[in-house]
JSON list of N, CA, C and O in Angstrom, two decimals:
[
{"chain": "A", "resi": 7, "resn": "UNK", "atom": "N", "xyz": [2.74, 4.81, 27.32]},
{"chain": "A", "resi": 7, "resn": "UNK", "atom": "CA", "xyz": [2.34, 3.44, 27.42]},
{"chain": "A", "resi": 7, "resn": "UNK", "atom": "C", "xyz": [3.19, 2.57, 26.44]},
{"chain": "A", "resi": 7, "resn": "UNK", "atom": "O", "xyz": [3.45, 2.91, 25.32]},
{"chain": "A", "resi": 8, "resn": "UNK", "atom": "N", "xyz": [3.60, 1.43, 27.03]},
{"chain": "A", "resi": 8, "resn": "UNK", "atom": "CA", "xyz": [4.38, 0.47, 26.21]},
{"chain": "A", "resi": 8, "resn": "UNK", "atom": "C", "xyz": [3.59, -0.81, 26.09]},
{"chain": "A", "resi": 8, "resn": "UNK", "atom": "O", "xyz": [2.91, -1.18, 27.11]},
{"chain": "A", "resi": 9, "resn": "UNK", "atom": "N", "xyz": [3.67, -1.42, 25.02]},
{"chain": "A", "resi": 9, "resn": "UNK", "atom": "CA", "xyz": [3.00, -2.71, 24.87]},
{"chain": "A", "resi": 9, "resn": "UNK", "atom": "C", "xyz": [4.11, -3.78, 24.87]},
{"chain": "A", "resi": 9, "resn": "UNK", "atom": "O", "xyz": [5.10, -3.68, 24.15]},
{"chain": "A", "resi": 10, "resn": "UNK", "atom": "N", "xyz": [3.96, -4.76, 25.70]},
{"chain": "A", "resi": 10, "resn": "UNK", "atom": "CA", "xyz": [4.93, -5.82, 25.86]},
{"chain": "A", "resi": 10, "resn": "UNK", "atom": "C", "xyz": [4.23, -7.12, 25.44]},
{"chain": "A", "resi": 10, "resn": "UNK", "atom": "O", "xyz": [3.36, -7.60, 26.14]},
{"chain": "A", "resi": 11, "resn": "UNK", "atom": "N", "xyz": [4.68, -7.68, 24.33]},
{"chain": "A", "resi": 11, "resn": "UNK", "atom": "CA", "xyz": [4.14, -8.92, 23.81]},
{"chain": "A", "resi": 11, "resn": "UNK", "atom": "C", "xyz": [5.17, -9.94, 23.67]},
{"chain": "A", "resi": 11, "resn": "UNK", "atom": "O", "xyz": [6.26, -9.68, 23.20]},
{"chain": "A", "resi": 12, "resn": "UNK", "atom": "N", "xyz": [4.85, -11.16, 24.05]},
{"chain": "A", "resi": 12, "resn": "UNK", "atom": "CA", "xyz": [5.72, -12.35, 23.86]},
{"chain": "A", "resi": 12, "resn": "UNK", "atom": "C", "xyz": [4.95, -13.28, 22.96]},
{"chain": "A", "resi": 12, "resn": "UNK", "atom": "O", "xyz": [3.75, -13.62, 23.29]},
{"chain": "A", "resi": 13, "resn": "UNK", "atom": "N", "xyz": [5.57, -13.84, 21.95]},
{"chain": "A", "resi": 13, "resn": "UNK", "atom": "CA", "xyz": [4.85, -14.69, 21.04]},
{"chain": "A", "resi": 13, "resn": "UNK", "atom": "C", "xyz": [5.72, -15.74, 20.54]},
{"chain": "A", "resi": 13, "resn": "UNK", "atom": "O", "xyz": [6.92, -15.64, 20.49]},
{"chain": "A", "resi": 14, "resn": "UNK", "atom": "N", "xyz": [5.04, -16.80, 20.06]},
{"chain": "A", "resi": 14, "resn": "UNK", "atom": "CA", "xyz": [5.79, -17.92, 19.33]},
{"chain": "A", "resi": 14, "resn": "UNK", "atom": "C", "xyz": [5.46, -17.65, 17.87]},
{"chain": "A", "resi": 14, "resn": "UNK", "atom": "O", "xyz": [4.35, -17.45, 17.48]},
{"chain": "A", "resi": 15, "resn": "UNK", "atom": "N", "xyz": [6.51, -17.68, 17.02]},
{"chain": "A", "resi": 15, "resn": "UNK", "atom": "CA", "xyz": [6.32, -17.51, 15.60]},
{"chain": "A", "resi": 15, "resn": "UNK", "atom": "C", "xyz": [6.92, -18.78, 14.92]},
{"chain": "A", "resi": 15, "resn": "UNK", "atom": "O", "xyz": [8.02, -19.11, 15.11]},
{"chain": "A", "resi": 16, "resn": "UNK", "atom": "N", "xyz": [6.07, -19.36, 14.04]},
{"chain": "A", "resi": 16, "resn": "UNK", "atom": "CA", "xyz": [6.47, -20.52, 13.33]},
{"chain": "A", "resi": 16, "resn": "UNK", "atom": "C", "xyz": [6.24, -20.25, 11.84]},
{"chain": "A", "resi": 16, "resn": "UNK", "atom": "O", "xyz": [5.29, -19.66, 11.39]},
{"chain": "A", "resi": 17, "resn": "UNK", "atom": "N", "xyz": [7.24, -20.79, 10.98]},
{"chain": "A", "resi": 17, "resn": "UNK", "atom": "CA", "xyz": [7.24, -20.59, 9.66]},
{"chain": "A", "resi": 17, "resn": "UNK", "atom": "C", "xyz": [7.34, -21.84, 8.91]},
{"chain": "A", "resi": 17, "resn": "UNK", "atom": "O", "xyz": [8.16, -22.75, 9.28]},
{"chain": "A", "resi": 18, "resn": "UNK", "atom": "N", "xyz": [6.54, -22.07, 7.86]},
{"chain": "A", "resi": 18, "resn": "UNK", "atom": "CA", "xyz": [6.47, -23.35, 7.12]},
{"chain": "A", "resi": 18, "resn": "UNK", "atom": "C", "xyz": [6.58, -23.11, 5.65]},
{"chain": "A", "resi": 18, "resn": "UNK", "atom": "O", "xyz": [6.13, -22.04, 5.16]},
{"chain": "A", "resi": 19, "resn": "UNK", "atom": "N", "xyz": [7.12, -24.12, 4.91]},
{"chain": "A", "resi": 19, "resn": "UNK", "atom": "CA", "xyz": [7.08, -24.06, 3.42]},
{"chain": "A", "resi": 19, "resn": "UNK", "atom": "C", "xyz": [6.17, -25.21, 2.91]},
{"chain": "A", "resi": 19, "resn": "UNK", "atom": "O", "xyz": [6.17, -26.27, 3.55]},
{"chain": "A", "resi": 20, "resn": "UNK", "atom": "N", "xyz": [5.48, -24.90, 1.84]},
{"chain": "A", "resi": 20, "resn": "UNK", "atom": "CA", "xyz": [4.50, -25.91, 1.26]},
{"chain": "A", "resi": 20, "resn": "UNK", "atom": "C", "xyz": [4.78, -26.17, -0.17]},
{"chain": "A", "resi": 20, "resn": "UNK", "atom": "O", "xyz": [5.30, -25.28, -0.85]},
{"chain": "A", "resi": 21, "resn": "UNK", "atom": "N", "xyz": [4.34, -27.33, -0.63]},
{"chain": "A", "resi": 21, "resn": "UNK", "atom": "CA", "xyz": [4.55, -27.62, -2.08]},
{"chain": "A", "resi": 21, "resn": "UNK", "atom": "C", "xyz": [3.28, -27.38, -2.85]},
{"chain": "A", "resi": 21, "resn": "UNK", "atom": "O", "xyz": [3.39, -27.12, -4.12]},
{"chain": "A", "resi": 22, "resn": "UNK", "atom": "N", "xyz": [2.10, -27.33, -2.22]},
{"chain": "A", "resi": 22, "resn": "UNK", "atom": "CA", "xyz": [0.86, -27.02, -2.96]},
{"chain": "A", "resi": 22, "resn": "UNK", "atom": "C", "xyz": [-0.01, -26.02, -2.19]},
{"chain": "A", "resi": 22, "resn": "UNK", "atom": "O", "xyz": [0.18, -25.91, -0.91]},
{"chain": "A", "resi": 23, "resn": "UNK", "atom": "N", "xyz": [-0.90, -25.37, -2.85]},
{"chain": "A", "resi": 23, "resn": "UNK", "atom": "CA", "xyz": [-1.81, -24.45, -2.16]},
{"chain": "A", "resi": 23, "resn": "UNK", "atom": "C", "xyz": [-2.82, -25.15, -1.31]},
{"chain": "A", "resi": 23, "resn": "UNK", "atom": "O", "xyz": [-3.13, -24.67, -0.18]},
{"chain": "A", "resi": 24, "resn": "UNK", "atom": "N", "xyz": [-3.23, -26.35, -1.67]},
{"chain": "A", "resi": 24, "resn": "UNK", "atom": "CA", "xyz": [-4.13, -27.15, -0.87]},
{"chain": "A", "resi": 24, "resn": "UNK", "atom": "C", "xyz": [-3.46, -27.54, 0.51]},
{"chain": "A", "resi": 24, "resn": "UNK", "atom": "O", "xyz": [-4.12, -27.44, 1.50]},
{"chain": "A", "resi": 25, "resn": "UNK", "atom": "N", "xyz": [-2.21, -27.92, 0.43]},
{"chain": "A", "resi": 25, "resn": "UNK", "atom": "CA", "xyz": [-1.47, -28.32, 1.62]},
{"chain": "A", "resi": 25, "resn": "UNK", "atom": "C", "xyz": [-1.36, -27.07, 2.56]},
{"chain": "A", "resi": 25, "resn": "UNK", "atom": "O", "xyz": [-1.60, -27.20, 3.74]},
{"chain": "A", "resi": 26, "resn": "UNK", "atom": "N", "xyz": [-1.11, -25.93, 2.01]},
{"chain": "A", "resi": 26, "resn": "UNK", "atom": "CA", "xyz": [-1.09, -24.69, 2.73]},
{"chain": "A", "resi": 26, "resn": "UNK", "atom": "C", "xyz": [-2.38, -24.36, 3.46]},
{"chain": "A", "resi": 26, "resn": "UNK", "atom": "O", "xyz": [-2.45, -24.06, 4.65]},
{"chain": "A", "resi": 27, "resn": "UNK", "atom": "N", "xyz": [-3.49, -24.46, 2.68]},
{"chain": "A", "resi": 27, "resn": "UNK", "atom": "CA", "xyz": [-4.84, -24.16, 3.23]},
{"chain": "A", "resi": 27, "resn": "UNK", "atom": "C", "xyz": [-5.22, -25.08, 4.34]},
{"chain": "A", "resi": 27, "resn": "UNK", "atom": "O", "xyz": [-5.75, -24.74, 5.40]},
{"chain": "A", "resi": 28, "resn": "UNK", "atom": "N", "xyz": [-4.90, -26.40, 4.22]},
{"chain": "A", "resi": 28, "resn": "UNK", "atom": "CA", "xyz": [-5.29, -27.39, 5.23]},
{"chain": "A", "resi": 28, "resn": "UNK", "atom": "C", "xyz": [-4.45, -27.16, 6.49]},
{"chain": "A", "resi": 28, "resn": "UNK", "atom": "O", "xyz": [-4.96, -27.16, 7.62]},
{"chain": "A", "resi": 29, "resn": "UNK", "atom": "N", "xyz": [-3.14, -26.80, 6.36]},
{"chain": "A", "resi": 29, "resn": "UNK", "atom": "CA", "xyz": [-2.29, -26.57, 7.46]},
{"chain": "A", "resi": 29, "resn": "UNK", "atom": "C", "xyz": [-2.70, -25.27, 8.19]},
{"chain": "A", "resi": 29, "resn": "UNK", "atom": "O", "xyz": [-2.65, -25.12, 9.41]},
{"chain": "A", "resi": 30, "resn": "UNK", "atom": "N", "xyz": [-3.12, -24.25, 7.36]},
{"chain": "A", "resi": 30, "resn": "UNK", "atom": "CA", "xyz": [-3.60, -22.96, 7.87]},
{"chain": "A", "resi": 30, "resn": "UNK", "atom": "C", "xyz": [-4.76, -23.13, 8.84]},
{"chain": "A", "resi": 30, "resn": "UNK", "atom": "O", "xyz": [-4.83, -22.64, 9.93]},
{"chain": "A", "resi": 31, "resn": "UNK", "atom": "N", "xyz": [-5.70, -24.00, 8.34]},
{"chain": "A", "resi": 31, "resn": "UNK", "atom": "CA", "xyz": [-6.98, -24.22, 9.18]},
{"chain": "A", "resi": 31, "resn": "UNK", "atom": "C", "xyz": [-6.55, -24.87, 10.46]},
{"chain": "A", "resi": 31, "resn": "UNK", "atom": "O", "xyz": [-7.08, -24.58, 11.62]},
{"chain": "A", "resi": 32, "resn": "UNK", "atom": "N", "xyz": [-5.60, -25.83, 10.42]},
{"chain": "A", "resi": 32, "resn": "UNK", "atom": "CA", "xyz": [-5.12, -26.56, 11.56]},
{"chain": "A", "resi": 32, "resn": "UNK", "atom": "C", "xyz": [-4.51, -25.61, 12.59]},
{"chain": "A", "resi": 32, "resn": "UNK", "atom": "O", "xyz": [-4.76, -25.65, 13.78]},
{"chain": "A", "resi": 33, "resn": "UNK", "atom": "N", "xyz": [-3.58, -24.75, 12.08]},
{"chain": "A", "resi": 33, "resn": "UNK", "atom": "CA", "xyz": [-2.88, -23.84, 12.97]},
{"chain": "A", "resi": 33, "resn": "UNK", "atom": "C", "xyz": [-3.89, -22.86, 13.67]},
{"chain": "A", "resi": 33, "resn": "UNK", "atom": "O", "xyz": [-3.74, -22.47, 14.80]},
{"chain": "A", "resi": 34, "resn": "UNK", "atom": "N", "xyz": [-4.91, -22.37, 12.94]},
{"chain": "A", "resi": 34, "resn": "UNK", "atom": "CA", "xyz": [-5.87, -21.47, 13.48]},
{"chain": "A", "resi": 34, "resn": "UNK", "atom": "C", "xyz": [-6.68, -22.13, 14.59]},
{"chain": "A", "resi": 34, "resn": "UNK", "atom": "O", "xyz": [-6.98, -21.57, 15.62]},
{"chain": "A", "resi": 35, "resn": "UNK", "atom": "N", "xyz": [-6.99, -23.47, 14.39]},
{"chain": "A", "resi": 35, "resn": "UNK", "atom": "CA", "xyz": [-7.69, -24.23, 15.38]},
{"chain": "A", "resi": 35, "resn": "UNK", "atom": "C", "xyz": [-6.83, -24.31, 16.69]},
{"chain": "A", "resi": 35, "resn": "UNK", "atom": "O", "xyz": [-7.39, -24.38, 17.75]},
{"chain": "A", "resi": 36, "resn": "UNK", "atom": "N", "xyz": [-5.55, -24.38, 16.54]},
{"chain": "A", "resi": 36, "resn": "UNK", "atom": "CA", "xyz": [-4.58, -24.47, 17.65]},
{"chain": "A", "resi": 36, "resn": "UNK", "atom": "C", "xyz": [-4.38, -23.15, 18.36]},
{"chain": "A", "resi": 36, "resn": "UNK", "atom": "O", "xyz": [-3.57, -23.07, 19.35]},
{"chain": "A", "resi": 37, "resn": "UNK", "atom": "N", "xyz": [-4.99, -22.08, 17.89]},
{"chain": "A", "resi": 37, "resn": "UNK", "atom": "CA", "xyz": [-4.84, -20.78, 18.51]},
{"chain": "A", "resi": 37, "resn": "UNK", "atom": "C", "xyz": [-3.80, -19.82, 17.84]},
{"chain": "A", "resi": 37, "resn": "UNK", "atom": "O", "xyz": [-3.56, -18.78, 18.42]},
{"chain": "A", "resi": 38, "resn": "UNK", "atom": "N", "xyz": [-3.28, -20.15, 16.71]},
{"chain": "A", "resi": 38, "resn": "UNK", "atom": "CA", "xyz": [-2.31, -19.34, 16.06]},
{"chain": "A", "resi": 38, "resn": "UNK", "atom": "C", "xyz": [-2.98, -18.34, 15.19]},
{"chain": "A", "resi": 38, "resn": "UNK", "atom": "O", "xyz": [-4.17, -18.60, 14.68]},
{"chain": "A", "resi": 39, "resn": "UNK", "atom": "N", "xyz": [-2.35, -17.21, 14.84]},
{"chain": "A", "resi": 39, "resn": "UNK", "atom": "CA", "xyz": [-2.85, -16.27, 13.98]},
{"chain": "A", "resi": 39, "resn": "UNK", "atom": "C", "xyz": [-2.01, -16.25, 12.67]},
{"chain": "A", "resi": 39, "resn": "UNK", "atom": "O", "xyz": [-0.80, -16.44, 12.71]},
{"chain": "A", "resi": 40, "resn": "UNK", "atom": "N", "xyz": [-2.63, -16.11, 11.50]},
{"chain": "A", "resi": 40, "resn": "UNK", "atom": "CA", "xyz": [-1.93, -16.06, 10.20]},
{"chain": "A", "resi": 40, "resn": "UNK", "atom": "C", "xyz": [-1.38, -14.70, 10.04]},
{"chain": "A", "resi": 40, "resn": "UNK", "atom": "O", "xyz": [-2.14, -13.71, 10.15]},
{"chain": "A", "resi": 41, "resn": "UNK", "atom": "N", "xyz": [-0.07, -14.53, 9.75]},
{"chain": "A", "resi": 41, "resn": "UNK", "atom": "CA", "xyz": [0.55, -13.25, 9.64]},
{"chain": "A", "resi": 41, "resn": "UNK", "atom": "C", "xyz": [0.36, -12.69, 8.21]},
{"chain": "A", "resi": 41, "resn": "UNK", "atom": "O", "xyz": [0.68, -11.56, 7.94]},
{"chain": "A", "resi": 42, "resn": "UNK", "atom": "N", "xyz": [-0.12, -13.48, 7.25]},
{"chain": "A", "resi": 42, "resn": "UNK", "atom": "CA", "xyz": [-0.35, -13.02, 5.94]},
{"chain": "A", "resi": 42, "resn": "UNK", "atom": "C", "xyz": [0.74, -13.35, 4.96]},
{"chain": "A", "resi": 42, "resn": "UNK", "atom": "O", "xyz": [0.71, -12.99, 3.80]},
{"chain": "A", "resi": 43, "resn": "UNK", "atom": "N", "xyz": [1.87, -13.92, 5.40]},
{"chain": "A", "resi": 43, "resn": "UNK", "atom": "CA", "xyz": [3.03, -14.29, 4.55]},
{"chain": "A", "resi": 43, "resn": "UNK", "atom": "C", "xyz": [2.51, -15.39, 3.63]},
{"chain": "A", "resi": 43, "resn": "UNK", "atom": "O", "xyz": [2.14, -16.41, 4.10]},
{"chain": "A", "resi": 44, "resn": "UNK", "atom": "N", "xyz": [2.62, -15.24, 2.34]},
{"chain": "A", "resi": 44, "resn": "UNK", "atom": "CA", "xyz": [2.13, -16.21, 1.36]},
{"chain": "A", "resi": 44, "resn": "UNK", "atom": "C", "xyz": [3.32, -16.83, 0.57]},
{"chain": "A", "resi": 44, "resn": "UNK", "atom": "O", "xyz": [3.38, -18.07, 0.38]},
{"chain": "A", "resi": 45, "resn": "UNK", "atom": "N", "xyz": [4.24, -16.03, 0.11]},
{"chain": "A", "resi": 45, "resn": "UNK", "atom": "CA", "xyz": [5.41, -16.60, -0.66]},
{"chain": "A", "resi": 45, "resn": "UNK", "atom": "C", "xyz": [6.66, -15.89, -0.13]},
{"chain": "A", "resi": 45, "resn": "UNK", "atom": "O", "xyz": [6.61, -14.81, 0.53]},
{"chain": "A", "resi": 46, "resn": "UNK", "atom": "N", "xyz": [7.76, -16.54, -0.36]},
{"chain": "A", "resi": 46, "resn": "UNK", "atom": "CA", "xyz": [9.03, -15.94, -0.07]},
{"chain": "A", "resi": 46, "resn": "UNK", "atom": "C", "xyz": [10.08, -16.40, -1.04]},
{"chain": "A", "resi": 46, "resn": "UNK", "atom": "O", "xyz": [9.85, -17.41, -1.75]},
{"chain": "A", "resi": 47, "resn": "UNK", "atom": "N", "xyz": [11.15, -15.68, -1.19]},
{"chain": "A", "resi": 47, "resn": "UNK", "atom": "CA", "xyz": [12.24, -16.05, -2.13]},
{"chain": "A", "resi": 47, "resn": "UNK", "atom": "C", "xyz": [13.33, -16.80, -1.27]},
{"chain": "A", "resi": 47, "resn": "UNK", "atom": "O", "xyz": [13.73, -16.34, -0.26]},
{"chain": "A", "resi": 48, "resn": "UNK", "atom": "N", "xyz": [13.71, -17.92, -1.80]},
{"chain": "A", "resi": 48, "resn": "UNK", "atom": "CA", "xyz": [14.85, -18.73, -1.15]},
{"chain": "A", "resi": 48, "resn": "UNK", "atom": "C", "xyz": [15.85, -19.03, -2.20]},
{"chain": "A", "resi": 48, "resn": "UNK", "atom": "O", "xyz": [15.52, -19.31, -3.41]},
{"chain": "A", "resi": 49, "resn": "UNK", "atom": "N", "xyz": [17.18, -19.07, -1.87]},
{"chain": "A", "resi": 49, "resn": "UNK", "atom": "CA", "xyz": [18.20, -19.46, -2.80]},
{"chain": "A", "resi": 49, "resn": "UNK", "atom": "C", "xyz": [18.16, -20.92, -3.14]},
{"chain": "A", "resi": 49, "resn": "UNK", "atom": "O", "xyz": [17.98, -21.76, -2.28]},
{"chain": "A", "resi": 50, "resn": "UNK", "atom": "N", "xyz": [18.26, -21.26, -4.42]},
{"chain": "A", "resi": 50, "resn": "UNK", "atom": "CA", "xyz": [18.38, -22.65, -4.79]},
{"chain": "A", "resi": 50, "resn": "UNK", "atom": "C", "xyz": [19.78, -23.19, -4.73]},
{"chain": "A", "resi": 50, "resn": "UNK", "atom": "O", "xyz": [20.71, -22.48, -4.37]},
{"chain": "A", "resi": 51, "resn": "UNK", "atom": "N", "xyz": [20.00, -24.38, -5.09]},
{"chain": "A", "resi": 51, "resn": "UNK", "atom": "CA", "xyz": [21.36, -25.01, -5.09]},
{"chain": "A", "resi": 51, "resn": "UNK", "atom": "C", "xyz": [22.33, -24.29, -6.12]},
{"chain": "A", "resi": 51, "resn": "UNK", "atom": "O", "xyz": [23.50, -24.24, -5.87]},
{"chain": "A", "resi": 52, "resn": "UNK", "atom": "N", "xyz": [21.71, -23.77, -7.18]},
{"chain": "A", "resi": 52, "resn": "UNK", "atom": "CA", "xyz": [22.54, -22.99, -8.19]},
{"chain": "A", "resi": 52, "resn": "UNK", "atom": "C", "xyz": [22.73, -21.57, -7.82]},
{"chain": "A", "resi": 52, "resn": "UNK", "atom": "O", "xyz": [23.34, -20.79, -8.64]},
{"chain": "A", "resi": 53, "resn": "UNK", "atom": "N", "xyz": [22.18, -21.13, -6.70]},
{"chain": "A", "resi": 53, "resn": "UNK", "atom": "CA", "xyz": [22.35, -19.68, -6.27]},
{"chain": "A", "resi": 53, "resn": "UNK", "atom": "C", "xyz": [21.30, -18.76, -6.79]},
{"chain": "A", "resi": 53, "resn": "UNK", "atom": "O", "xyz": [21.26, -17.58, -6.53]},
{"chain": "A", "resi": 54, "resn": "UNK", "atom": "N", "xyz": [20.42, -19.26, -7.68]},
{"chain": "A", "resi": 54, "resn": "UNK", "atom": "CA", "xyz": [19.36, -18.51, -8.20]},
{"chain": "A", "resi": 54, "resn": "UNK", "atom": "C", "xyz": [18.14, -18.55, -7.19]},
{"chain": "A", "resi": 54, "resn": "UNK", "atom": "O", "xyz": [17.76, -19.66, -6.74]},
{"chain": "A", "resi": 55, "resn": "UNK", "atom": "N", "xyz": [17.56, -17.42, -6.91]},
{"chain": "A", "resi": 55, "resn": "UNK", "atom": "CA", "xyz": [16.48, -17.37, -5.97]},
{"chain": "A", "resi": 55, "resn": "UNK", "atom": "C", "xyz": [15.12, -17.84, -6.68]},
{"chain": "A", "resi": 55, "resn": "UNK", "atom": "O", "xyz": [14.91, -17.56, -7.86]},
{"chain": "A", "resi": 56, "resn": "UNK", "atom": "N", "xyz": [14.32, -18.54, -5.85]},
{"chain": "A", "resi": 56, "resn": "UNK", "atom": "CA", "xyz": [13.04, -19.01, -6.39]},
{"chain": "A", "resi": 56, "resn": "UNK", "atom": "C", "xyz": [11.96, -18.75, -5.41]},
{"chain": "A", "resi": 56, "resn": "UNK", "atom": "O", "xyz": [12.26, -18.63, -4.20]},
{"chain": "A", "resi": 57, "resn": "UNK", "atom": "N", "xyz": [10.74, -18.61, -5.83]},
{"chain": "A", "resi": 57, "resn": "UNK", "atom": "CA", "xyz": [9.56, -18.31, -4.89]},
{"chain": "A", "resi": 57, "resn": "UNK", "atom": "C", "xyz": [8.98, -19.63, -4.45]},
{"chain": "A", "resi": 57, "resn": "UNK", "atom": "O", "xyz": [8.86, -20.52, -5.28]},
{"chain": "A", "resi": 58, "resn": "UNK", "atom": "N", "xyz": [8.69, -19.70, -3.18]},
{"chain": "A", "resi": 58, "resn": "UNK", "atom": "CA", "xyz": [8.00, -20.94, -2.66]},
{"chain": "A", "resi": 58, "resn": "UNK", "atom": "C", "xyz": [6.78, -20.45, -1.85]},
{"chain": "A", "resi": 58, "resn": "UNK", "atom": "O", "xyz": [6.80, -19.39, -1.26]},
{"chain": "A", "resi": 59, "resn": "UNK", "atom": "N", "xyz": [5.77, -21.32, -1.78]},
{"chain": "A", "resi": 59, "resn": "UNK", "atom": "CA", "xyz": [4.68, -21.16, -0.92]},
{"chain": "A", "resi": 59, "resn": "UNK", "atom": "C", "xyz": [5.07, -21.26, 0.49]},
{"chain": "A", "resi": 59, "resn": "UNK", "atom": "O", "xyz": [5.79, -22.20, 0.89]},
{"chain": "A", "resi": 60, "resn": "UNK", "atom": "N", "xyz": [4.58, -20.45, 1.39]},
{"chain": "A", "resi": 60, "resn": "UNK", "atom": "CA", "xyz": [4.95, -20.46, 2.75]},
{"chain": "A", "resi": 60, "resn": "UNK", "atom": "C", "xyz": [3.82, -19.95, 3.61]},
{"chain": "A", "resi": 60, "resn": "UNK", "atom": "O", "xyz": [2.87, -19.33, 3.13]},
{"chain": "A", "resi": 61, "resn": "UNK", "atom": "N", "xyz": [3.96, -20.19, 4.86]},
{"chain": "A", "resi": 61, "resn": "UNK", "atom": "CA", "xyz": [3.01, -19.63, 5.84]},
{"chain": "A", "resi": 61, "resn": "UNK", "atom": "C", "xyz": [3.75, -19.26, 7.12]},
{"chain": "A", "resi": 61, "resn": "UNK", "atom": "O", "xyz": [4.70, -19.95, 7.50]},
{"chain": "A", "resi": 62, "resn": "UNK", "atom": "N", "xyz": [3.32, -18.24, 7.75]},
{"chain": "A", "resi": 62, "resn": "UNK", "atom": "CA", "xyz": [3.92, -17.76, 9.01]},
{"chain": "A", "resi": 62, "resn": "UNK", "atom": "C", "xyz": [2.77, -17.59, 10.03]},
{"chain": "A", "resi": 62, "resn": "UNK", "atom": "O", "xyz": [1.80, -16.91, 9.70]},
{"chain": "A", "resi": 63, "resn": "UNK", "atom": "N", "xyz": [2.93, -18.20, 11.16]},
{"chain": "A", "resi": 63, "resn": "UNK", "atom": "CA", "xyz": [1.84, -18.09, 12.14]},
{"chain": "A", "resi": 63, "resn": "UNK", "atom": "C", "xyz": [2.41, -17.66, 13.51]},
{"chain": "A", "resi": 63, "resn": "UNK", "atom": "O", "xyz": [3.56, -18.00, 13.87]},
{"chain": "A", "resi": 64, "resn": "UNK", "atom": "N", "xyz": [1.56, -16.90, 14.28]},
{"chain": "A", "resi": 64, "resn": "UNK", "atom": "CA", "xyz": [2.00, -16.33, 15.45]},
{"chain": "A", "resi": 64, "resn": "UNK", "atom": "C", "xyz": [0.94, -16.66, 16.59]},
{"chain": "A", "resi": 64, "resn": "UNK", "atom": "O", "xyz": [-0.24, -16.59, 16.41]},
{"chain": "A", "resi": 65, "resn": "UNK", "atom": "N", "xyz": [1.44, -17.03, 17.71]},
{"chain": "A", "resi": 65, "resn": "UNK", "atom": "CA", "xyz": [0.62, -17.31, 18.89]},
{"chain": "A", "resi": 65, "resn": "UNK", "atom": "C", "xyz": [1.18, -16.51, 20.11]},
{"chain": "A", "resi": 65, "resn": "UNK", "atom": "O", "xyz": [2.30, -16.74, 20.53]},
{"chain": "A", "resi": 66, "resn": "UNK", "atom": "N", "xyz": [0.39, -15.65, 20.60]},
{"chain": "A", "resi": 66, "resn": "UNK", "atom": "CA", "xyz": [0.78, -14.74, 21.70]},
{"chain": "A", "resi": 66, "resn": "UNK", "atom": "C", "xyz": [0.76, -15.55, 23.01]},
{"chain": "A", "resi": 66, "resn": "UNK", "atom": "O", "xyz": [-0.18, -16.20, 23.37]},
{"chain": "A", "resi": 67, "resn": "UNK", "atom": "N", "xyz": [1.93, -15.45, 23.78]},
{"chain": "A", "resi": 67, "resn": "UNK", "atom": "CA", "xyz": [2.01, -16.02, 25.09]},
{"chain": "A", "resi": 67, "resn": "UNK", "atom": "C", "xyz": [1.44, -15.02, 26.14]},
{"chain": "A", "resi": 67, "resn": "UNK", "atom": "O", "xyz": [0.64, -15.38, 26.93]},
{"chain": "A", "resi": 68, "resn": "UNK", "atom": "N", "xyz": [1.94, -13.77, 25.98]},
{"chain": "A", "resi": 68, "resn": "UNK", "atom": "CA", "xyz": [1.42, -12.80, 26.92]},
{"chain": "A", "resi": 68, "resn": "UNK", "atom": "C", "xyz": [1.27, -11.48, 26.13]},
{"chain": "A", "resi": 68, "resn": "UNK", "atom": "O", "xyz": [2.01, -11.19, 25.20]},
{"chain": "A", "resi": 69, "resn": "UNK", "atom": "N", "xyz": [0.26, -10.66, 26.49]},
{"chain": "A", "resi": 69, "resn": "UNK", "atom": "CA", "xyz": [0.17, -9.30, 25.96]},
{"chain": "A", "resi": 69, "resn": "UNK", "atom": "C", "xyz": [-0.16, -8.43, 27.22]},
{"chain": "A", "resi": 69, "resn": "UNK", "atom": "O", "xyz": [-1.04, -8.71, 27.96]},
{"chain": "A", "resi": 70, "resn": "UNK", "atom": "N", "xyz": [0.66, -7.42, 27.36]},
{"chain": "A", "resi": 70, "resn": "UNK", "atom": "CA", "xyz": [0.37, -6.50, 28.55]},
{"chain": "A", "resi": 70, "resn": "UNK", "atom": "C", "xyz": [0.87, -5.07, 28.26]},
{"chain": "A", "resi": 70, "resn": "UNK", "atom": "O", "xyz": [1.69, -4.87, 27.38]},
{"chain": "A", "resi": 71, "resn": "UNK", "atom": "N", "xyz": [0.34, -4.19, 28.94]},
{"chain": "A", "resi": 71, "resn": "UNK", "atom": "CA", "xyz": [0.65, -2.78, 28.83]},
{"chain": "A", "resi": 71, "resn": "UNK", "atom": "C", "xyz": [1.37, -2.29, 30.12]},
{"chain": "A", "resi": 71, "resn": "UNK", "atom": "O", "xyz": [1.15, -2.75, 31.18]},
{"chain": "A", "resi": 72, "resn": "UNK", "atom": "N", "xyz": [2.32, -1.32, 29.89]},
{"chain": "A", "resi": 72, "resn": "UNK", "atom": "CA", "xyz": [2.95, -0.83, 31.04]},
{"chain": "A", "resi": 72, "resn": "UNK", "atom": "C", "xyz": [3.09, 0.68, 30.91]},
{"chain": "A", "resi": 72, "resn": "UNK", "atom": "O", "xyz": [2.91, 1.23, 29.93]}
]
């Protein structure tokens, strides 16, 4: 059995936890699932990596088995 899934994945960066929580609620209302990604490391202008608040959301277009 194979699972064939097509999905839309969107990733966002936030400046505050409140902003992330409000956007998370909005995305869930629109039918997206939270993937659990909370922070990620991104390179700064000086080449040093820093952690930023982020969110990643997934919405399945199709799910089927073959």
